[in-house]
C-alpha positions as protocol buffer text, in pm:
chain_id: "A"
residue {
  index: 1
  type: ARG
  ca { x: 0 y: 0 z: 0 }
}
residue {
  index: 2
  type: GLU
  ca { x: 275 y: 245 z: 91 }
}
residue {
  index: 3
  type: HIS
  ca { x: 438 y: 222 z: -256 }
}
residue {
  index: 4
  type: ARG
  ca { x: 133 y: 183 z: -480 }
}
residue {
  index: 5
  type: ASP
  ca { x: 168 y: 527 z: -642 }
}
residue {
  index: 6
  type: GLU
  ca { x: 533 y: 460 z: -731 }
}
residue {
  index: 7
  type: PHE
  ca { x: 440 y: 130 z: -894 }
}
residue {
  index: 8
  type: CYS
  ca { x: 126 y: 257 z: -1067 }
}
residue {
  index: 9
  type: ALA
  ca { x: 326 y: 516 z: -1257 }
}
residue {
  index: 10
  type: HIS
  ca { x: 511 y: 232 z: -1433 }
}
residue {
  index: 11
  type: PHE
  ca { x: 229 y: -12 z: -1503 }
}
residue {
  index: 12
  type: ASP
  ca { x: 113 y: 73 z: -1854 }
}
residue {
  index: 13
  type: GLU
  ca { x: 65 y: -288 z: -1964 }
}
residue {
  index: 14
  type: ASN
  ca { x: -132 y: -575 z: -1818 }
}
residue {
  index: 15
  type: VAL
  ca { x: -25 y: -681 z: -1469 }
}
residue {
  index: 16
  type: VAL
  ca { x: -72 y: -1026 z: -1319 }
}
residue {
  index: 17
  type: LEU
  ca { x: -86 y: -1036 z: -939 }
}
residue {
  index: 18
  type: VAL
  ca { x: 34 y: -1361 z: -785 }
}
residue {
  index: 19
  type: CYS
  ca { x: 31 y: -1498 z: -432 }
}
residue {
  index: 20
  type: ARG
  ca { x: 1 y: -1842 z: -276 }
}
residue {
  index: 21
  type: SER
  ca { x: -377 y: -1886 z: -300 }
}
residue {
  index: 22
  type: GLY
  ca { x: -508 y: -1571 z: -467 }
}
residue {
  index: 23
  type: GLN
  ca { x: -640 y: -1401 z: -153 }
}
residue {
  index: 24
  type: ARG
  ca { x: -359 y: -1148 z: -98 }
}
residue {
  index: 25
  type: ALA
  ca { x: -346 y: -1084 z: -472 }
}
residue {
  index: 26
  type: GLY
  ca { x: -715 y: -991 z: -446 }
}
residue {
  index: 27
  type: GLN
  ca { x: -635 y: -747 z: -166 }
}
residue {
  index: 28
  type: ALA
  ca { x: -353 y: -596 z: -372 }
}
residue {
  index: 29
  type: GLU
  ca { x: -590 y: -566 z: -668 }
}
residue {
  index: 30
  type: GLU
  ca { x: -836 y: -369 z: -453 }
}
residue {
  index: 31
  type: THR
  ca { x: -562 y: -134 z: -335 }
}
residue {
  index: 32
  type: LEU
  ca { x: -420 y: -82 z: -684 }
}
residue {
  index: 33
  type: ARG
  ca { x: -764 y: -27 z: -839 }
}
residue {
  index: 34
  type: GLY
  ca { x: -820 y: 237 z: -570 }
}
residue {
  index: 35
  type: ALA
  ca { x: -504 y: 407 z: -696 }
}
residue {
  index: 36
  type: GLY
  ca { x: -640 y: 413 z: -1050 }
}
residue {
  index: 37
  type: LEU
  ca { x: -478 y: 104 z: -1200 }
}
residue {
  index: 38
  type: PHE
  ca { x: -726 y: -109 z: -1396 }
}
residue {
  index: 39
  type: ASN
  ca { x: -516 y: -338 z: -1618 }
}
residue {
  index: 40
  type: LEU
  ca { x: -492 y: -598 z: -1341 }
}
residue {
  index: 41
  type: HIS
  ca { x: -540 y: -972 z: -1348 }
}
residue {
  index: 42
  type: ILE
  ca { x: -510 y: -1229 z: -1071 }
}
residue {
  index: 43
  type: LEU
  ca { x: -355 y: -1570 z: -1125 }
}
residue {
  index: 44
  type: ALA
  ca { x: -661 y: -1788 z: -1056 }
}
residue {
  index: 45
  type: GLY
  ca { x: -595 y: -2014 z: -761 }
}
residue {
  index: 46
  type: GLY
  ca { x: -257 y: -1854 z: -698 }
}
residue {
  index: 47
  type: MET
  ca { x: 59 y: -2060 z: -698 }
}
residue {
  index: 48
  type: LEU
  ca { x: -133 y: -2354 z: -550 }
}
residue {
  index: 49
  type: GLY
  ca { x: -352 y: -2363 z: -860 }
}
residue {
  index: 50
  type: TRP
  ca { x: -48 y: -2321 z: -1086 }
}
residue {
  index: 51
  type: GLU
  ca { x: 127 y: -2615 z: -921 }
}
residue {
  index: 52
  type: SER
  ca { x: -183 y: -2836 z: -923 }
}
residue {
  index: 53
  type: ALA
  ca { x: -203 y: -2778 z: -1299 }
}
residue {
  index: 54
  type: GLY
  ca { x: 146 y: -2930 z: -1323 }
}
residue {
  index: 55
  type: LEU
  ca { x: 314 y: -2609 z: -1436 }
}
residue {
  index: 56
  type: PRO
  ca { x: 681 y: -2544 z: -1350 }
}
residue {
  index: 57
  type: VAL
  ca { x: 786 y: -2361 z: -1035 }
}
residue {
  index: 58
  type: ASN
  ca { x: 1132 y: -2238 z: -930 }
}
residue {
  index: 59
  type: ARG
  ca { x: 1161 y: -2254 z: -552 }
}
residue {
  index: 60
  type: GLY
  ca { x: 1396 y: -2094 z: -306 }
}
residue {
  index: 61
  type: ALA
  ca { x: 1463 y: -2229 z: 42 }
}
residue {
  index: 62
  type: GLU
  ca { x: 1164 y: -2425 z: 172 }
}
residue {
  index: 63
  type: ARG
  ca { x: 987 y: -2288 z: 481 }
}
residue {
  index: 64
  type: TRP
  ca { x: 682 y: -2406 z: 664 }
}
residue {
  index: 65
  type: ASP
  ca { x: 367 y: -2223 z: 557 }
}
residue {
  index: 66
  type: LEU
  ca { x: 237 y: -1977 z: 816 }
}
residue {
  index: 67
  type: GLU
  ca { x: -82 y: -2182 z: 846 }
}
residue {
  index: 68
  type: ARG
  ca { x: 123 y: -2487 z: 944 }
}
residue {
  index: 69
  type: GLN
  ca { x: 321 y: -2280 z: 1195 }
}
residue {
  index: 70
  type: VAL
  ca { x: -4 y: -2149 z: 1346 }
}
residue {
  index: 71
  type: ARG
  ca { x: -136 y: -2506 z: 1381 }
}
residue {
  index: 72
  type: LEU
  ca { x: 188 y: -2612 z: 1552 }
}
residue {
  index: 73
  type: VAL
  ca { x: 194 y: -2319 z: 1796 }
}
residue {
  index: 74
  type: ALA
  ca { x: -181 y: -2326 z: 1870 }
}
residue {
  index: 75
  type: GLY
  ca { x: -185 y: -2703 z: 1909 }
}
residue {
  index: 76
  type: SER
  ca { x: 121 y: -2701 z: 2133 }
}
residue {
  index: 77
  type: LEU
  ca { x: -26 y: -2428 z: 2353 }
}
residue {
  index: 78
  type: VAL
  ca { x: -360 y: -2609 z: 2384 }
}
residue {
  index: 79
  type: LEU
  ca { x: -200 y: -2947 z: 2455 }
}
residue {
  index: 80
  type: SER
  ca { x: 47 y: -2810 z: 2710 }
}
residue {
  index: 81
  type: SER
  ca { x: -216 y: -2598 z: 2885 }
}
residue {
  index: 82
  type: VAL
  ca { x: -460 y: -2891 z: 2910 }
}
residue {
  index: 83
  type: LEU
  ca { x: -186 y: -3121 z: 3043 }
}
residue {
  index: 84
  type: GLY
  ca { x: -55 y: -2845 z: 3271 }
}
residue {
  index: 85
  type: SER
  ca { x: -406 y: -2781 z: 3406 }
}
residue {
  index: 86
  type: ILE
  ca { x: -374 y: -3111 z: 3595 }
}
residue {
  index: 87
  type: ALA
  ca { x: -127 y: -2932 z: 3824 }
}
residue {
  index: 88
  type: VAL
  ca { x: -246 y: -2572 z: 3768 }
}
residue {
  index: 89
  type: PRO
  ca { x: -623 y: -2581 z: 3697 }
}
residue {
  index: 90
  type: LYS
  ca { x: -638 y: -2224 z: 3564 }
}
residue {
  index: 91
  type: LEU
  ca { x: -417 y: -2317 z: 3267 }
}
residue {
  index: 92
  type: LYS
  ca { x: -729 y: -2455 z: 3098 }
}
residue {
  index: 93
  type: TRP
  ca { x: -825 y: -2093 z: 3026 }
}
residue {
  index: 94
  type: LEU
  ca { x: -521 y: -2060 z: 2802 }
}
residue {
  index: 95
  type: ALA
  ca { x: -660 y: -2344 z: 2590 }
}
residue {
  index: 96
  type: ALA
  ca { x: -999 y: -2169 z: 2588 }
}
residue {
  index: 97
  type: GLY
  ca { x: -834 y: -1843 z: 2479 }
}
residue {
  index: 98
  type: ILE
  ca { x: -650 y: -2014 z: 2193 }
}
residue {
  index: 99
  type: GLY
  ca { x: -974 y: -2180 z: 2083 }
}
residue {
  index: 100
  type: GLY
  ca { x: -1153 y: -1845 z: 2091 }
}
residue {
  index: 101
  type: GLY
  ca { x: -874 y: -1684 z: 1892 }
}
residue {
  index: 102
  type: LEU
  ca { x: -888 y: -1956 z: 1628 }
}
residue {
  index: 103
  type: THR
  ca { x: -1266 y: -1921 z: 1605 }
}
residue {
  index: 104
  type: PHE
  ca { x: -1235 y: -1544 z: 1561 }
}
residue {
  index: 105
  type: ALA
  ca { x: -961 y: -1598 z: 1301 }
}
residue {
  index: 106
  type: ALA
  ca { x: -1190 y: -1824 z: 1099 }
}
residue {
  index: 107
  type: LEU
  ca { x: -1489 y: -1588 z: 1121 }
}
residue {
  index: 108
  type: SER
  ca { x: -1293 y: -1272 z: 1041 }
}
residue {
  index: 109
  type: ASN
  ca { x: -1052 y: -1432 z: 793 }
}
residue {
  index: 110
  type: THR
  ca { x: -761 y: -1277 z: 983 }
}
residue {
  index: 111
  type: CYS
  ca { x: -508 y: -1440 z: 1211 }
}
residue {
  index: 112
  type: ALA
  ca { x: -327 y: -1247 z: 1484 }
}
residue {
  index: 113
  type: MET
  ca { x: -100 y: -1543 z: 1558 }
}
residue {
  index: 114
  type: GLY
  ca { x: -10 y: -1571 z: 1190 }
}
residue {
  index: 115
  type: MET
  ca { x: 68 y: -1199 z: 1175 }
}
residue {
  index: 116
  type: LEU
  ca { x: 294 y: -1232 z: 1482 }
}
residue {
  index: 117
  type: LEU
  ca { x: 468 y: -1540 z: 1341 }
}
residue {
  index: 118
  type: SER
  ca { x: 523 y: -1363 z: 1008 }
}
residue {
  index: 119
  type: LYS
  ca { x: 740 y: -1106 z: 1187 }
}
residue {
  index: 120
  type: LEU
  ca { x: 991 y: -1369 z: 1300 }
}
residue {
  index: 121
  type: PRO
  ca { x: 1325 y: -1354 z: 1114 }
}
residue {
  index: 122
  type: TYR
  ca { x: 1264 y: -1710 z: 991 }
}
residue {
  index: 123
  type: ASN
  ca { x: 956 y: -1593 z: 799 }
}
residue {
  index: 124
  type: ARG
  ca { x: 1097 y: -1280 z: 645 }
}
residue {
  index: 125
  type: GLY
  ca { x: 1191 y: -1307 z: 283 }
}
residue {
  index: 126
  type: ALA
  ca { x: 1470 y: -1123 z: 114 }
}
residue {
  index: 127
  type: SER
  ca { x: 1442 y: -751 z: 168 }
}
residue {
  index: 128
  type: CYS
  ca { x: 1384 y: -519 z: -121 }
}
residue {
  index: 129
  type: ASP
  ca { x: 1308 y: -154 z: -168 }
}
residue {
  index: 130
  type: ALA
  ca { x: 1051 y: 9 z: -391 }
}
residue {
  index: 131
  type: GLN
  ca { x: 1314 y: 204 z: -589 }
}
residue {
  index: 132
  type: SER
  ca { x: 1496 y: -109 z: -707 }
}
residue {
  index: 133
  type: ILE
  ca { x: 1169 y: -278 z: -806 }
}
residue {
  index: 134
  type: VAL
  ca { x: 1052 y: 25 z: -1001 }
}
residue {
  index: 135
  type: ALA
  ca { x: 1392 y: 42 z: -1172 }
}
residue {
  index: 136
  type: GLN
  ca { x: 1350 y: -319 z: -1286 }
}
residue {
  index: 137
  type: LEU
  ca { x: 997 y: -249 z: -1412 }
}
residue {
  index: 138
  type: VAL
  ca { x: 1103 y: 37 z: -1637 }
}
residue {
  index: 139
  type: ARG
  ca { x: 1372 y: -162 z: -1817 }
}
């Protein structure tokens, strides 16, 4: 969002927005349309759809998906709090809180735990700046 105007100035041909499933590409499309860019297309099904069609993919270092990380952390917290509640009965409320958070995440289609996990150094991709991307677009 913070660099949309810089990018829009250089998009005079069709643009295909790509993400894992198509959801974030849809959000980017909304933002870019709001900035006046209308030659946008979304890769249907995202990279998951691309792969399921048997099309080639070049991959970097493999990382666990955020969804899988959320399941691991949430499941571990629930399991440990339920087991720990044998000795400390109030720990069961941690499990209830995690369950409530997961329910809210499903209903709102947001995930606070996923957003927190995405900030870990392990989940950060290579850094880039808007100027270098725009420079590559105008070549």
